[in-house]
Short mmCIF file of C-alpha atoms in Angstrom, two decimals:
data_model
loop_
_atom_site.label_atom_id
_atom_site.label_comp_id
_atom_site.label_asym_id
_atom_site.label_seq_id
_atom_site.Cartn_x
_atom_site.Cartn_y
_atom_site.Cartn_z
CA UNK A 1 168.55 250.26 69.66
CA UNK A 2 165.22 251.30 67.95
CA UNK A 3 163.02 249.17 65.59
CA UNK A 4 163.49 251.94 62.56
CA UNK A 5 163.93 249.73 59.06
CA UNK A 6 167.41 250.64 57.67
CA UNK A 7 167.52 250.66 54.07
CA UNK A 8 169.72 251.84 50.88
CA UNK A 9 172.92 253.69 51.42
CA UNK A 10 172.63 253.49 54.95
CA UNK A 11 172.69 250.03 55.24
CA UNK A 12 176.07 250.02 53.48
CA UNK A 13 177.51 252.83 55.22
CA UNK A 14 176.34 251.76 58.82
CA UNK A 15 174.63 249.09 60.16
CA UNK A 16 175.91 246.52 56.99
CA UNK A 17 179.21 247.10 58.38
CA UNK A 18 177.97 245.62 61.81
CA UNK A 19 177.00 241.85 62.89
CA UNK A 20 174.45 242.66 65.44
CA UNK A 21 172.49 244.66 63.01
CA UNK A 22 171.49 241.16 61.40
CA UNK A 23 168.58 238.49 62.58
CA UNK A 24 170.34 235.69 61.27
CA UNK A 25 173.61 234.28 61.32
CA UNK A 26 175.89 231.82 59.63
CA UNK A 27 178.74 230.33 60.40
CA UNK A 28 181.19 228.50 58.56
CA UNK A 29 184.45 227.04 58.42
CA UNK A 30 186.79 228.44 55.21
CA UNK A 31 188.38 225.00 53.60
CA UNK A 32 191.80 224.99 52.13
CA UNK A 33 189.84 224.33 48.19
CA UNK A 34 188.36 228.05 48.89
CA UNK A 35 191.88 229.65 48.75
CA UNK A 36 193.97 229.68 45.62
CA UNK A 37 196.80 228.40 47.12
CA UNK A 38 198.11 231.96 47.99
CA UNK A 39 195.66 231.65 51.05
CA UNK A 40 193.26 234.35 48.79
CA UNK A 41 189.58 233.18 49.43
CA UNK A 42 188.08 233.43 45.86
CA UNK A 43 185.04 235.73 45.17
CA UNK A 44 183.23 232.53 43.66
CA UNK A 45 183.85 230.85 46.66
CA UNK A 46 182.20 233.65 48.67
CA UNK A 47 179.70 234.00 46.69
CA UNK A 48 178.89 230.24 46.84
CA UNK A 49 178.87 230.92 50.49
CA UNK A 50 176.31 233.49 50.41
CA UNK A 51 174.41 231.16 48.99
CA UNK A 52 174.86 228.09 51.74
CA UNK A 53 173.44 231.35 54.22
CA UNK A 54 170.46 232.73 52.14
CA UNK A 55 169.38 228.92 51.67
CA UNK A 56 168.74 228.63 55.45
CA UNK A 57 166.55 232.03 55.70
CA UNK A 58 164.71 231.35 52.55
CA UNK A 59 163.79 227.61 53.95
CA UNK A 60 162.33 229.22 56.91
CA UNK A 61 160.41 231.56 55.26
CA UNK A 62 158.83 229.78 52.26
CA UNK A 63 158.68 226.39 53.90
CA UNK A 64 158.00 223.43 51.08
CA UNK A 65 159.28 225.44 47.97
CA UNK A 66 158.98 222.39 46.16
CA UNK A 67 155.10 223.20 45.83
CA UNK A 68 155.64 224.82 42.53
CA UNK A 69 157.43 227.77 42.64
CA UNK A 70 160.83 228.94 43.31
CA UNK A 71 163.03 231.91 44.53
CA UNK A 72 165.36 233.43 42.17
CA UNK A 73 167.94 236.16 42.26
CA UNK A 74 167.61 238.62 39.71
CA UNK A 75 170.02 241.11 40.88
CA UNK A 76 173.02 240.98 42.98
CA UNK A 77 176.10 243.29 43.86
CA UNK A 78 178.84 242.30 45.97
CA UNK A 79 181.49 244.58 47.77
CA UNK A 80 184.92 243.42 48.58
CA UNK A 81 185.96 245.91 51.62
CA UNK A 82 188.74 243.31 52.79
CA UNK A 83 190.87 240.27 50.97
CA UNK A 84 189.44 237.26 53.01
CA UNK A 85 191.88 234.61 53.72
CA UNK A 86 192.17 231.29 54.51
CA UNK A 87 192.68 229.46 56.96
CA UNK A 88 189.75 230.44 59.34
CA UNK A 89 186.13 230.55 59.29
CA UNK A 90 183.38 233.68 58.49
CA UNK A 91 180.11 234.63 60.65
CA UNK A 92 177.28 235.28 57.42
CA UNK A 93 174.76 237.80 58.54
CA UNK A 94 171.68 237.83 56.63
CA UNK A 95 168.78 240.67 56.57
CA UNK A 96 166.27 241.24 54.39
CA UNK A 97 166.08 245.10 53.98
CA UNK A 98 162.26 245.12 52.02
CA UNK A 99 159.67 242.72 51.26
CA UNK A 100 157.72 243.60 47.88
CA UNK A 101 154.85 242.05 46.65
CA UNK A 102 156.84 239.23 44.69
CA UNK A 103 160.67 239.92 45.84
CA UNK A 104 162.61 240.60 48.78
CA UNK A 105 165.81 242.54 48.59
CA UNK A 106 168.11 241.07 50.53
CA UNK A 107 171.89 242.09 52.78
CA UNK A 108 175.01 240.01 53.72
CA UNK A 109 177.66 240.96 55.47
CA UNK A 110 180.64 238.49 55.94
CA UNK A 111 182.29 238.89 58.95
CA UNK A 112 185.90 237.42 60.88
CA UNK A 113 186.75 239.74 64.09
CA UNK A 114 183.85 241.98 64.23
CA UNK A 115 185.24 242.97 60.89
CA UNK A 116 183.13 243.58 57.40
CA UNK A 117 184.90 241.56 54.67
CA UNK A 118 182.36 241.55 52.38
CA UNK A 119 178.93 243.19 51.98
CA UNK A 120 176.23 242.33 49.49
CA UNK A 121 172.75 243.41 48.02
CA UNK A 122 170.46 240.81 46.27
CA UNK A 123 167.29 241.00 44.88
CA UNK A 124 164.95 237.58 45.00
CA UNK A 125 162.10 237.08 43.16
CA UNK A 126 159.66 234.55 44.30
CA UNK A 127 158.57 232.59 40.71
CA UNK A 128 155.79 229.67 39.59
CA UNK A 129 155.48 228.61 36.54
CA UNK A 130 158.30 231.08 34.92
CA UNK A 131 156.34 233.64 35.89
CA UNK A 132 156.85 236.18 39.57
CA UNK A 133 154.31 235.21 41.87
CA UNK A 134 153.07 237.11 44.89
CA UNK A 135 154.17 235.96 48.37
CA UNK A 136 151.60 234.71 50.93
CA UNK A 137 150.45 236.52 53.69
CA UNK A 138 152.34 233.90 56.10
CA UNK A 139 155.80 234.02 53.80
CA UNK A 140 155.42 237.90 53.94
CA UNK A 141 154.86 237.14 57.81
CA UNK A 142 157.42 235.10 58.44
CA UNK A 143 160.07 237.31 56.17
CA UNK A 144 159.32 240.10 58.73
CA UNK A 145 161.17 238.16 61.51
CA UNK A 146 164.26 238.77 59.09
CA UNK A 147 164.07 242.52 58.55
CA UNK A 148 167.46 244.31 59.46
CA UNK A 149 166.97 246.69 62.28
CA UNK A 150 168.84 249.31 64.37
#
């Protein structure tokens, strides 16, 4: 394993597609109001999930948000790879893959088995006062701990 940043089409292709390749993970139990009675885990749902995950990294790197500003997603893609089913539960990895001077783009990959379900790119944009505002030196510092590496 080397420290070497993985970013773009590479994440997708190779380590998005593994567990280990993420500092931080999630894990949570899939509830029977998830499925749509067919056992099919809605996309909402997952998204909703992603969410729950990214709410725990972004806590620990901008500590009181509630100092006037906020985080906001301005761009997001998700890829289904696999139907996800319930019953069971799903292991969230989350990565951030760059740190700008405002944003921070953002990885998920749900996982069940060592398996990819899902994989997803976000784009977050730290705001105050309706406006993007820069991060700190010590949110930029802490956001480093969560930096996706090989």
């Amino acid at each position: 394993m080397t420290n070497e940043t993985i970013t773009g089409d590479k994440m997708a292709s190779d380590a998005g597609l593994r567990l280990a390749h993420y500092p931080y993970h999630y894990t949570t139990a899939l509830r029977q109001s998830d499925s749509r009675g067919n056992g099919h885990v809605a996309n909402g749902k997952l998204a909703a999930l992603a969410d729950d995950a990214r709410e725990d990294v972004h806590t620990k790197i901008m500590g009181d948000r509630m100092a006037g500003h906020a985080l906001h997603i301005v761009e997001s893609n998700f890829r289904f790879l696999h139907e996800v089913t319930y019953p069971g539960s799903l292991i969230i990895g989350v990565g951030i893959e760059e740190i700008g001077n405002s944003s921070l783009r953002e990885v998920l990959g749900f996982f069940r088995d060592d398996r990819c379900y899902v994989f997803s790119r976000l784009v977050i944009v730290k705001t105050a006062g309706g406006r993007s505002a820069p991060l700190t030196s010590e949110e930029r510092a802490r956001a480093e701990a969560f930096l996706v590496r090989r």
